[in-house]
Short mmCIF file of C-alpha atoms and ligand atoms in Angstrom, two decimals:
data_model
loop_
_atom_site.label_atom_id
_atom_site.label_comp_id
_atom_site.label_asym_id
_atom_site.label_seq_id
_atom_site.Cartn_x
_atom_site.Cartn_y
_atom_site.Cartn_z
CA UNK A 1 17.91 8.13 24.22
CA UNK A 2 18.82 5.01 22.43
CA UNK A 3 17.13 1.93 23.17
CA UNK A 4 18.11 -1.57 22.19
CA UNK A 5 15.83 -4.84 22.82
CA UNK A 6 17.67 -7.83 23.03
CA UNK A 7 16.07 -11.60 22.99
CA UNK A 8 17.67 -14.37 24.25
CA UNK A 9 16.32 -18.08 22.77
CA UNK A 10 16.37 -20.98 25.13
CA UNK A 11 19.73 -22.43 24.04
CA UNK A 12 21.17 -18.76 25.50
CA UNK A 13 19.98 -19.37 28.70
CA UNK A 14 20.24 -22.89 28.74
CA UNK A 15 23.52 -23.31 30.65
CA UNK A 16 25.32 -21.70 33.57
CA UNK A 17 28.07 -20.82 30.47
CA UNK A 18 25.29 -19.88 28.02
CA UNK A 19 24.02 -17.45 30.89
CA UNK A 20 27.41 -16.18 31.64
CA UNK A 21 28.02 -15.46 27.96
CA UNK A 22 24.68 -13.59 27.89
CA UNK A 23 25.97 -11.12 30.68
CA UNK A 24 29.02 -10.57 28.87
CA UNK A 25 27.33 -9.61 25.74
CA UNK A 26 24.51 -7.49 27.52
CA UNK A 27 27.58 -5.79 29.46
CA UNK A 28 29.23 -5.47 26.04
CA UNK A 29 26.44 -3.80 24.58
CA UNK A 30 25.98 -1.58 27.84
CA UNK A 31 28.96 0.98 26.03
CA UNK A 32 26.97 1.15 22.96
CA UNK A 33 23.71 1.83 24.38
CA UNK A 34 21.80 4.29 26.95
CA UNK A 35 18.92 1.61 27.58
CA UNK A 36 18.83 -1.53 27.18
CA UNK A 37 16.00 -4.21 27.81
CA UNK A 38 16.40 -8.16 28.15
CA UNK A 39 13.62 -10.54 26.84
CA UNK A 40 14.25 -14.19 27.65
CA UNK A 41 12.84 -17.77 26.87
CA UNK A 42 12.76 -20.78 29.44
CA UNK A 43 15.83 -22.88 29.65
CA UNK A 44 15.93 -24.95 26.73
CA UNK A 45 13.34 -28.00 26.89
CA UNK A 46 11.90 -26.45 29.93
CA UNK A 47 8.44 -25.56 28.27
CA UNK A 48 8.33 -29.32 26.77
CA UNK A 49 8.86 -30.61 30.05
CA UNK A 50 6.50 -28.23 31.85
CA UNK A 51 3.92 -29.12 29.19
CA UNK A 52 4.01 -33.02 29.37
CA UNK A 53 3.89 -33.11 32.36
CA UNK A 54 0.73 -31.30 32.40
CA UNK A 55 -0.59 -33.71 29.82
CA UNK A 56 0.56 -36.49 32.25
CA UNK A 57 -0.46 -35.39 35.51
CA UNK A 58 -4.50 -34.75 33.45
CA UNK A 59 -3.94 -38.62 32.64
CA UNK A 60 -3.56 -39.40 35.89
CA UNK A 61 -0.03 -39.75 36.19
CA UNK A 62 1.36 -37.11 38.81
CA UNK A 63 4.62 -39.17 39.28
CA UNK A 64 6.23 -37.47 36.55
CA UNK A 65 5.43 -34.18 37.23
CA UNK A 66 7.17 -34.98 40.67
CA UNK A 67 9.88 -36.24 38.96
CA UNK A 68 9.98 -32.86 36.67
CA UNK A 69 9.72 -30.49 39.55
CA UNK A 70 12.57 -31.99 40.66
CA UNK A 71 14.70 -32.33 37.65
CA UNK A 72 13.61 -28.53 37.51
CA UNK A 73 14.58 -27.48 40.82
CA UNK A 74 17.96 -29.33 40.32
CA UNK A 75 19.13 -27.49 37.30
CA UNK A 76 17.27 -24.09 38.27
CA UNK A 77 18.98 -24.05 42.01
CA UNK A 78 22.75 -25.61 40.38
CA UNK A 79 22.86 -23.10 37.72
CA UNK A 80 22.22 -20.14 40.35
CA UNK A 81 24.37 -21.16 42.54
CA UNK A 82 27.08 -21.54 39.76
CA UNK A 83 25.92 -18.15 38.33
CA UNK A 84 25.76 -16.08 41.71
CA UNK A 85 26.00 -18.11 44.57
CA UNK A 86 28.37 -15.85 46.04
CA UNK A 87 25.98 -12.70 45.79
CA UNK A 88 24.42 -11.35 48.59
CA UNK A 89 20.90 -11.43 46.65
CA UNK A 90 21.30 -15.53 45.76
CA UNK A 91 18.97 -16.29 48.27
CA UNK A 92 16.08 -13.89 47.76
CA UNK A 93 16.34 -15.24 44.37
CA UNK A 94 16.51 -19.08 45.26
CA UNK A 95 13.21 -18.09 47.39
CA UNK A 96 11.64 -16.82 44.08
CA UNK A 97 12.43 -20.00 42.25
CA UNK A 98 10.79 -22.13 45.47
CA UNK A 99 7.77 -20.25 45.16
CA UNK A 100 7.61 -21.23 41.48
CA UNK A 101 8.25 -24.82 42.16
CA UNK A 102 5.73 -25.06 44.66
CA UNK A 103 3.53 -23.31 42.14
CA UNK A 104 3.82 -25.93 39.32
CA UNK A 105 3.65 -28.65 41.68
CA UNK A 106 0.26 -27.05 42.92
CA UNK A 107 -0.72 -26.45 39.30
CA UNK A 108 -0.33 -30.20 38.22
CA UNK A 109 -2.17 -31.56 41.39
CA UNK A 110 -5.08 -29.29 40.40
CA UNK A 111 -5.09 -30.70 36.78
CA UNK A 112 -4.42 -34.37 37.99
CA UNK A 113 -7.24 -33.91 40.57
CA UNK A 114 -9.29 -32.56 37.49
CA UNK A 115 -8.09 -34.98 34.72
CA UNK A 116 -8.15 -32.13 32.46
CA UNK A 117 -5.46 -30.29 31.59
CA UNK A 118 -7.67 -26.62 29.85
CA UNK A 119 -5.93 -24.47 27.55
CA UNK A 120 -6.13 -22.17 30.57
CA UNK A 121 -4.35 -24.29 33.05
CA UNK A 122 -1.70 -25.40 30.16
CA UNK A 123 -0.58 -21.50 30.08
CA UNK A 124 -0.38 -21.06 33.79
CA UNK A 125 2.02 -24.08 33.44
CA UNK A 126 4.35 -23.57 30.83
CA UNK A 127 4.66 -19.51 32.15
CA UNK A 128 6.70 -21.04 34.84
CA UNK A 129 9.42 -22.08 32.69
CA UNK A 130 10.37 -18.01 31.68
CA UNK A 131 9.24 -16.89 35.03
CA UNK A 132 12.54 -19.19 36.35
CA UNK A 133 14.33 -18.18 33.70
CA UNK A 134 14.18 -14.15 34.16
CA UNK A 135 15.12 -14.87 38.37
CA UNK A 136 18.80 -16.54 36.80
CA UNK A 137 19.34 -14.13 34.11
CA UNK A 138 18.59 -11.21 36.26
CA UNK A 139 20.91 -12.51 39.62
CA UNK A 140 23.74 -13.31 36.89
CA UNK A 141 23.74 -9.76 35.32
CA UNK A 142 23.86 -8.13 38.80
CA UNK A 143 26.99 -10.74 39.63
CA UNK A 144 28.17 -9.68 36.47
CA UNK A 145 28.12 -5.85 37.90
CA UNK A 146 25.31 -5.02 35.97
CA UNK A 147 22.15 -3.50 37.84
CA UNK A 148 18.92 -5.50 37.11
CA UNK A 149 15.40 -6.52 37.68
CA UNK A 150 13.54 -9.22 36.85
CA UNK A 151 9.84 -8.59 35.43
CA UNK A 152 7.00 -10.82 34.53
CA UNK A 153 5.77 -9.97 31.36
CA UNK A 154 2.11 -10.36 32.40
CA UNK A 155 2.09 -7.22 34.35
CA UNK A 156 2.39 -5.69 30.80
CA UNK A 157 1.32 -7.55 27.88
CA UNK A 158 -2.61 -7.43 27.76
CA UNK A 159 -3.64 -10.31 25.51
CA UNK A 160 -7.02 -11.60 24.10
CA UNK A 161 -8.15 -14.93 26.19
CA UNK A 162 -7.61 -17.39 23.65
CA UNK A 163 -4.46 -19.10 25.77
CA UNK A 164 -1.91 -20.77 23.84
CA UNK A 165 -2.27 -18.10 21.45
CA UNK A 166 -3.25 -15.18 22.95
CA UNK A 167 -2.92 -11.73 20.40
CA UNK A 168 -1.69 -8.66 22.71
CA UNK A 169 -4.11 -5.33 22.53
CA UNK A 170 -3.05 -2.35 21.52
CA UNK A 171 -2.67 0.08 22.91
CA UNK A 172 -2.61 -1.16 26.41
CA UNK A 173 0.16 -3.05 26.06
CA UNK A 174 2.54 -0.33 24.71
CA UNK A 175 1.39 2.07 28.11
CA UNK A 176 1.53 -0.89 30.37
CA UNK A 177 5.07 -1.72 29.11
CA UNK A 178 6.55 2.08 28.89
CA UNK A 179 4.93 3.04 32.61
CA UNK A 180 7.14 0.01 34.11
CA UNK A 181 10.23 0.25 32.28
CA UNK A 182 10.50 3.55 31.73
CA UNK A 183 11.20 4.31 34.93
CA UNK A 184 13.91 1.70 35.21
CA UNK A 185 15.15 2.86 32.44
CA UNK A 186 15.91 6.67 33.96
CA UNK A 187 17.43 4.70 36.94
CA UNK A 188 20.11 2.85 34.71
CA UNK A 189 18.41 -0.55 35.54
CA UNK A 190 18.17 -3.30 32.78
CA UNK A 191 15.22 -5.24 33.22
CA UNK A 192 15.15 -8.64 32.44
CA UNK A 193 11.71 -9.99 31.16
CA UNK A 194 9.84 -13.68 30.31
CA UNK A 195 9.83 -14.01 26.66
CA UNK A 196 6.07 -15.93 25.46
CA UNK A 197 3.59 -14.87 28.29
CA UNK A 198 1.34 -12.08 28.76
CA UNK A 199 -2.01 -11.99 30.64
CA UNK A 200 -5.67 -11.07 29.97
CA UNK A 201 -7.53 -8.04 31.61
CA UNK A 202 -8.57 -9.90 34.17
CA UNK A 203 -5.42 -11.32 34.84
CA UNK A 204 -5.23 -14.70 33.39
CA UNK A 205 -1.92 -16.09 32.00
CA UNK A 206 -1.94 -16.50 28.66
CA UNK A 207 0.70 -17.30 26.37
CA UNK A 208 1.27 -16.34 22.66
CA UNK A 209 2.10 -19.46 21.03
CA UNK A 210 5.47 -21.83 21.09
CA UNK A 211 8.39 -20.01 20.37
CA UNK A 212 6.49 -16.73 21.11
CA UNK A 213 9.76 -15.14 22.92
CA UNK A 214 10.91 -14.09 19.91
CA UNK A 215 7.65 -11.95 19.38
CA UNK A 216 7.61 -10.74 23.00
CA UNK A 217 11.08 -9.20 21.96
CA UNK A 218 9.79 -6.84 19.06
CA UNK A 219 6.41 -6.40 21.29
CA UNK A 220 9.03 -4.90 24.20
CA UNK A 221 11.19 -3.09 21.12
CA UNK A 222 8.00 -1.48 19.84
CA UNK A 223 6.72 -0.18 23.03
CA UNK A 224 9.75 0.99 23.87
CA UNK A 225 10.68 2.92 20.43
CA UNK A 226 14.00 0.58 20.28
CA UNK A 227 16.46 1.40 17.83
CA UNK A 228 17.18 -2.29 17.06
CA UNK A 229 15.77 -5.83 18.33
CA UNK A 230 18.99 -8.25 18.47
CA UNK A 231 17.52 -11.94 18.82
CA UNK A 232 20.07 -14.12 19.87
CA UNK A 233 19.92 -17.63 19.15
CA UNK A 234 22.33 -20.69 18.67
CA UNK A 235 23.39 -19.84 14.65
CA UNK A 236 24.92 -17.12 12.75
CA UNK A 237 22.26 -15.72 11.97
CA UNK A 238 19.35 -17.22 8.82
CA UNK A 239 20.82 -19.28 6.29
CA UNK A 240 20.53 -19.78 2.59
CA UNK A 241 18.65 -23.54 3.61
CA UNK A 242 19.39 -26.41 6.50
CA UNK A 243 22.81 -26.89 6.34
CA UNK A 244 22.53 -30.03 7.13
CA UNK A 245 20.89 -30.64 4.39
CA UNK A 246 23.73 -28.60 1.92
CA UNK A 247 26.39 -27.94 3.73
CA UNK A 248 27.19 -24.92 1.06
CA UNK A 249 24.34 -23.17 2.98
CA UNK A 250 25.26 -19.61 3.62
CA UNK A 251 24.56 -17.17 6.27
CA UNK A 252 22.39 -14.21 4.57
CA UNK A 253 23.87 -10.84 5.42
CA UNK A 254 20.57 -8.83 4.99
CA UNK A 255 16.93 -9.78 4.41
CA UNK A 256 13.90 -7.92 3.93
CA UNK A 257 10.92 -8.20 6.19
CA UNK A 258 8.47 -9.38 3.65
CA UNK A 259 11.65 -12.00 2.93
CA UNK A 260 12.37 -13.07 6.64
CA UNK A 261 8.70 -13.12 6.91
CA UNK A 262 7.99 -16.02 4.44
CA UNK A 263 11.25 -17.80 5.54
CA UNK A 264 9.95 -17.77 9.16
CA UNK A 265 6.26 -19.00 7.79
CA UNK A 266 7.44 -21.55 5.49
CA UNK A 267 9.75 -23.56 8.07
CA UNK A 268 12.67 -21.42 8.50
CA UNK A 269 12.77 -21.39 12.31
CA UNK A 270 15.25 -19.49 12.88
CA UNK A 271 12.21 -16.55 13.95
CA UNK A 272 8.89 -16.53 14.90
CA UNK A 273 6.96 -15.10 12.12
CA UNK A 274 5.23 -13.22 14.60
CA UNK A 275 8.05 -11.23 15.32
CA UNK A 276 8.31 -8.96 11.74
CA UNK A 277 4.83 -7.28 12.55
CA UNK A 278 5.51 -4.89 15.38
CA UNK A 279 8.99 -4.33 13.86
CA UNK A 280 7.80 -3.40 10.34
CA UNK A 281 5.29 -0.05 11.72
CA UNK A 282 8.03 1.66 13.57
CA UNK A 283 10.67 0.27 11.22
CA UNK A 284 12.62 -1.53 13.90
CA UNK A 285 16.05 -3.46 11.98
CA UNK A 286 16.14 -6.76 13.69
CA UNK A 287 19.49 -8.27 13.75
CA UNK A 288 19.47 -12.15 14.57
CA UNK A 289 22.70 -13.24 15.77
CA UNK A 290 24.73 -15.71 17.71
CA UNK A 291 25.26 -15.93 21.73
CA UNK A 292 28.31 -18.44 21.28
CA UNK A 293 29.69 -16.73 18.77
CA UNK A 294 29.04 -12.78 19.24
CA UNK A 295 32.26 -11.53 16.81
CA UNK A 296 29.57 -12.85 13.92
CA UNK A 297 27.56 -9.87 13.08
CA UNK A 298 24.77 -12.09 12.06
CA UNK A 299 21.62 -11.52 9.76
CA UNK A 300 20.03 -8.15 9.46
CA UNK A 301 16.57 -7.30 8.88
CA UNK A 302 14.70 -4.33 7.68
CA UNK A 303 12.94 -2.75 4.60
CA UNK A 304 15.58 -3.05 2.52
CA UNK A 305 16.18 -5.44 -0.17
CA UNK A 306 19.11 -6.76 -1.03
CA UNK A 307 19.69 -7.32 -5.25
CA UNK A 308 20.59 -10.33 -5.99
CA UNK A 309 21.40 -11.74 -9.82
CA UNK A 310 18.90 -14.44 -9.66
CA UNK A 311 16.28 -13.03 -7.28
CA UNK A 312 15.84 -16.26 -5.39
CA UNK A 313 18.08 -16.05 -1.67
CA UNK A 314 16.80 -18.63 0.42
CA UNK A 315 14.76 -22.19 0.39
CA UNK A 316 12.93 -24.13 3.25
CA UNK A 317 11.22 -27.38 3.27
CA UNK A 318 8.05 -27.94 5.87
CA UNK A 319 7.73 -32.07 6.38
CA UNK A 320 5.38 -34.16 7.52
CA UNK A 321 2.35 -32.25 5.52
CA UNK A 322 -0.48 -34.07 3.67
CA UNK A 323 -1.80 -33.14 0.35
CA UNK A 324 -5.90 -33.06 0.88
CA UNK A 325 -8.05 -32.27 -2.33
CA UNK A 326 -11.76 -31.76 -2.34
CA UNK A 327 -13.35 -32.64 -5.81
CA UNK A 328 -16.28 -32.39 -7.61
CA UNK A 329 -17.50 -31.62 -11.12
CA UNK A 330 -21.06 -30.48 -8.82
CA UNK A 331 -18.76 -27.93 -7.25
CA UNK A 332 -19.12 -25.78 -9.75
CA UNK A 333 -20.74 -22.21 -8.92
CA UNK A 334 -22.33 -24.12 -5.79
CA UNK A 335 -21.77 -21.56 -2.97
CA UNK A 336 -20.42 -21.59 0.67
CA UNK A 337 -18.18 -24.60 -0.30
CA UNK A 338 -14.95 -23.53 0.10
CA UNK A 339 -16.45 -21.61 3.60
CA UNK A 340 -17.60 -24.83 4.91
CA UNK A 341 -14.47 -26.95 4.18
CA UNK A 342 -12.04 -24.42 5.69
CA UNK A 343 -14.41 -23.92 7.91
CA UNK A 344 -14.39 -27.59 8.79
CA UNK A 345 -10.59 -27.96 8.82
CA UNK A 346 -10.10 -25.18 11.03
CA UNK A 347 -12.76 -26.86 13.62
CA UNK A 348 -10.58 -29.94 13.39
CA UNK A 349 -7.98 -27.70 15.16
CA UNK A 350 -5.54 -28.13 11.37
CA UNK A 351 -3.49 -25.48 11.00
CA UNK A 352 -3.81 -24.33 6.76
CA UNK A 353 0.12 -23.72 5.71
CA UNK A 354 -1.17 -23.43 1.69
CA UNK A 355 -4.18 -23.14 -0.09
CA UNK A 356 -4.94 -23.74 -4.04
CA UNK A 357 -7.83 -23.76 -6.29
CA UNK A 358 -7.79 -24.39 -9.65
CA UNK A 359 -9.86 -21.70 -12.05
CA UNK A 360 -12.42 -24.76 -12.97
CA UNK A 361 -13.58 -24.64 -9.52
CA UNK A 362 -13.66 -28.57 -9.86
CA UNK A 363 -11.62 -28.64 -6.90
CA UNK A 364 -9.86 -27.44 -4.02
CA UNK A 365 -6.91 -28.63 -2.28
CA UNK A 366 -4.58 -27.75 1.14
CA UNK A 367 -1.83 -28.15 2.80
CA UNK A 368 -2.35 -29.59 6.27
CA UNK A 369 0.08 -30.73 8.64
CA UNK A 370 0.00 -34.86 9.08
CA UNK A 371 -1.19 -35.31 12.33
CA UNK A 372 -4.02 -33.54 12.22
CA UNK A 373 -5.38 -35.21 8.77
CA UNK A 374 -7.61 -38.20 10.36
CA UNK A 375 -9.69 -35.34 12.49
CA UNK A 376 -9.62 -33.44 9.25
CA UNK A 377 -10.86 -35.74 7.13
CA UNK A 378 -13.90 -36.74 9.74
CA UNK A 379 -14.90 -33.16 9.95
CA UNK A 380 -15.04 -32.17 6.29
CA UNK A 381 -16.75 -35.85 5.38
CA UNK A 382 -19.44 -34.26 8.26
CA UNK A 383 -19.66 -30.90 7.17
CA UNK A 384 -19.80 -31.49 3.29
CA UNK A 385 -22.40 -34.81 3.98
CA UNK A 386 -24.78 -33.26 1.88
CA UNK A 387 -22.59 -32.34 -1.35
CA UNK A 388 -21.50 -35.84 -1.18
CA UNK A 389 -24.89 -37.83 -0.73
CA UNK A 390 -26.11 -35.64 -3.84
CA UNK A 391 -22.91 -36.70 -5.39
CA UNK A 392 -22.01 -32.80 -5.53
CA UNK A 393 -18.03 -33.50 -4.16
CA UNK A 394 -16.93 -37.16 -5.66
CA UNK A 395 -14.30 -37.51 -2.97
CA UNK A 396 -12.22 -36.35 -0.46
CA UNK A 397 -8.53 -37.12 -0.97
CA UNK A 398 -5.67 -37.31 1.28
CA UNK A 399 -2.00 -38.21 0.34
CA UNK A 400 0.32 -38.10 3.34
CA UNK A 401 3.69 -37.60 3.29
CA UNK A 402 4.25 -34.51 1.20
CA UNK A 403 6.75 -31.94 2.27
CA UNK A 404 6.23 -27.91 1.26
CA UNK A 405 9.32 -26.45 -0.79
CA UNK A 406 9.30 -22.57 -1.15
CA UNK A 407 12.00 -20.44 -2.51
CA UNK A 408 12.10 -17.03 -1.17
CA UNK A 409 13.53 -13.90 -2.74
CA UNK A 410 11.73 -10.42 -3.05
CA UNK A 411 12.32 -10.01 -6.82
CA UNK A 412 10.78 -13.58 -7.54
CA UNK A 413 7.64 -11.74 -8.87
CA UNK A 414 9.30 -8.74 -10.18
CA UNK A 415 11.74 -10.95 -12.51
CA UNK A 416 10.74 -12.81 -15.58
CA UNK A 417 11.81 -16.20 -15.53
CA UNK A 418 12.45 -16.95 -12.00
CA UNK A 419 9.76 -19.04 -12.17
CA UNK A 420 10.82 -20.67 -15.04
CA UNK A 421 14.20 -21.31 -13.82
CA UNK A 422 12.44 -22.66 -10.84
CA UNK A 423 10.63 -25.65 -12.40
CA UNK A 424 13.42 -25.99 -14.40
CA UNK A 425 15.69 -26.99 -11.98
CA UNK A 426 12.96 -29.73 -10.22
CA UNK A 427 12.45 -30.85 -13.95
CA UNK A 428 15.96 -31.66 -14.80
CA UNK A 429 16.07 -32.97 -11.07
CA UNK A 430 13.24 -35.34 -12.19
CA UNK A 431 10.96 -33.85 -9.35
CA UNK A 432 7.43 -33.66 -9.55
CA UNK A 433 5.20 -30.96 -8.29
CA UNK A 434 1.92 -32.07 -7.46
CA UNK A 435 0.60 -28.19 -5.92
CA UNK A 436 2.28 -24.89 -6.73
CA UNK A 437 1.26 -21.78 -4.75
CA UNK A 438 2.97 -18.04 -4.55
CA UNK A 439 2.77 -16.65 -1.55
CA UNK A 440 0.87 -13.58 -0.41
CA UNK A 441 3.48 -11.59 0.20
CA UNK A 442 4.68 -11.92 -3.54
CA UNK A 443 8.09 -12.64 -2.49
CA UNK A 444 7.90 -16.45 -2.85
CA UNK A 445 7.05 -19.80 -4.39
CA UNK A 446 5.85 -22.60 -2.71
CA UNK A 447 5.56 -26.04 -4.20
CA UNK A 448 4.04 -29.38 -2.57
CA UNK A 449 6.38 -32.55 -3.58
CA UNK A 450 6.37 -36.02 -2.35
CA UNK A 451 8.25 -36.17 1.09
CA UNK A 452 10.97 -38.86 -1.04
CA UNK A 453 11.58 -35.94 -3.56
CA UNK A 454 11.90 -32.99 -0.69
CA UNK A 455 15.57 -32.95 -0.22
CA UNK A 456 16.58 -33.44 -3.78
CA UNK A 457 14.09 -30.73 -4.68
CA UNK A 458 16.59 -28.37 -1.98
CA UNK A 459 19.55 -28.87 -3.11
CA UNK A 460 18.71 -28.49 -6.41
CA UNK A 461 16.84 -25.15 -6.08
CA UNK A 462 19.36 -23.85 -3.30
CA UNK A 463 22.00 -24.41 -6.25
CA UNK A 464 19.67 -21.21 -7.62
CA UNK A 465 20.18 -19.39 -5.17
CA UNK A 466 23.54 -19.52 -5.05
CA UNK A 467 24.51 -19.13 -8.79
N1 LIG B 501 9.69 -21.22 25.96
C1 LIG B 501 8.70 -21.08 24.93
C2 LIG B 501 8.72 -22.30 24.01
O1 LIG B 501 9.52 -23.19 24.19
C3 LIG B 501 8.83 -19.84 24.16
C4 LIG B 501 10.14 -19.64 23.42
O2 LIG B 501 11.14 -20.30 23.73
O3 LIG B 501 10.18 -18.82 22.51
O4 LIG B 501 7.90 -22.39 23.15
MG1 LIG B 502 12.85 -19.80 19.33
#
């Protein structure tokens, strides 16, 4: 029995064309494979919409989530009826997407009535958007003369109750998932399930971060002891850097997982980076490819490296990050420190992309995105009040506008002298690097630069990885 997974981004099911392409290629793939499961995201800018008006209805302001229930409905009902409006199912279907309509509607009037939108009732919200999403894609693969249902993915993934990130359990989730698609599966059926939600034991929607579909797609290719997880997006496949940026960007034929990993970590997002995990234990390839342009056979991913003459195949650039150092000849030896000022940051809800610490232990200093550096900066002057009244930490410093620069490449730690060539290149570019970090996974090099040297910085080590 061969099973193949295959997730569709919200570009792919964006459009009544995108949607009919989608069949086509599931069909396609139909003569290839015995079993084949569909994992798919909301429309594109569904979520955003779904979300803000959340936000807007807990500020008071239910117009607009009027006004996006019925943008929704709109382009929900027109692309059915474009997709299978002649099928004797359509209006079962267009039933299913009233129900869900009514559902947000009653959803925002609960958090306008509340002026609060929780993390709880932001997940219930923004589920909607795949829950539509699965009723299209399903009707248009049965116009399309393929048999299918459409599933809710919280019947299957049990996740921890920390909504808008919510980590799936093991092994619940794997049984769930097998006991209801198995059974399709013997019947020839090709379910059709949302992408990013899942649900607690007690029931609660949760959902497992922006862009989660991608994960959902290697949790549903794990369970189900796929052969391969496709992930179909709107490129090629993952690219030597933004090319539009260098336009002698490249699509990368292979990539390893500890590669594709850092790539998706440090910017790249082409993949969620939650995505390797539950492909690398069963040794799942993942194959990212290209809805609008199937004949490309896109990137591949697995355990294999590729050897390369310079080691280095990819770069990525994070922006809008700020630089913040803690410093303080008192740090020295004094304990708990470093616990109390990531401790701090994390309170101030600041996601840590990179850490560094020089061996003097005078100071310490992180990568935080931008907008979260004022909250930042008001937690760790609270927490570390005490080191500074005794004069312990001098300051706290915090220099916006940096961007994060990592090369990627899985013999950058094997070689010597990639790292050499490295600053090399950002020397003779005149760029200065303020922080350098590897990362864990030993495959890359990150380096914090002002945000007016990031794209120089690029091109010149992309010309690396290239040569
Ligand atoms: N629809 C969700 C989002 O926009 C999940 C996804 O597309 O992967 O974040
Ligand atoms: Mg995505």
């Amino acid at each position: 029995m061969s099973v193949l997974a295959m997730k569709f981004g919200g570009t792919s099911v964006g459009s009544t064309k995108a949607i009919q392409q989608l069949s086509a290629i599931v069909a396609q793939q139909q003569t290839e494979w015995s079993n084949i499961v569909v994992v798919v995201s909301a429309m594109s800018g569904v979520t955003d919409v779904l979300i803000n008006s959340a936000h807007a209805a807990a500020a008071g302001d239910g117009a607009k989530a009027k006004e996006a229930a019925d943008t929704l409905r709109r382009r929900h009902t027109t692309t059915l009826h474009e997709l299978a409006g002649a099928a004797a199912d359509s209006a079962s279907v267009e039933a299913s997407l009233t129900t869900l309509f009514e559902e947000f509607e009653l959803l925002a009037q609960s958090v306008r009535v509340l002026g609060e939108a929780s993390p709880r009732a932001l997940d219930a919200i923004a589920s909607i958007g795949e829950r539509m999403s699965v009723q299209l894609v399903s009707a248009a693969l049965r116009a399309h003369g393929v048999q299918s249902v459409a599933l809710n993915a919280a019947e299957m993934v049990v996740t921890s109750a920390e909504f808008g990130n919510g980590v799936p359990k093991y092994p619940q989730t794997r049984d769930t998932i097998r006991k209801r698609i198995m059974p399709l599966f013997a019947d020839g059926v090709v379910p059709v399930v949302t992408g990013f939600i899942g649900a607690t034991e007690k029931g609660a929607v949760t959902t497992l971060g922006r862009g989660g579909s991608d994960y959902s797609g290697a949790i549903f290719g794990e369970a189900l002891d796929a052969s391969m997880v496709d992930i179909y997006t709107d490129v090629d496949g993952v690219m030597t850097t933004d090319p539009r940026l260098v336009p002698t960007a490249q699509v990368l034929d292979r990539l390893s997982y500890a590669e594709m990993s850092e790539l998706a970590y440090f910017g790249a997002k082409v993949l969620h980076p939650k995505t390797i995990r539950p492909c690398i234990e069963r040794g799942i390839p993942i194959r990212i490819r290209n809805t609008f342009n199937p004949a490309h056979k896109g990137t591949l991913v697995t355990s294999v490296a590729e050897a390369t003459a310079h080691a280095i195949r990819a770069v990525t650039v994070i922006r809008n990050m700020n630089l913040m150092t803690v410093e303080g000849r008192g740090m020295i030896g004094v304990q708990g420190v470093a616990a109390r000022t990531f401790g701090a940051v994390a309170q101030a809800g600041a996601n840590v992309l990179m850490i560094s610490q020089a061996s003097s232990e005078q100071s310490i200093c992180f990568v935080i995105p931008n907008s979260s550096s004022t909250t930042a900066i008001a937690a760790l002057e609270d927490s570390l009040r005490h080191e500074i009244e005794r004069g312990d930490i001098d300051r706290i410093k915090s220099r916006d506008n940096v961007v994060i620069v990592t090369v990627v490449g899985v013999g950058i730690h094997e070689r010597p002298g990639v790292a050499a060539r490295v600053f090399g290149a950002l020397a003779q570019a005149g760029v200065n690097i303020l922080v350098i970090a590897q990362g864990s996974s030993e495959c890359s090099i990150s380096m914090v630069v002002a945000a007016s040297d990031g794209d120089i910085a690029v091109k010149a080590l992309h010309d690396l990885a290239l040569s």
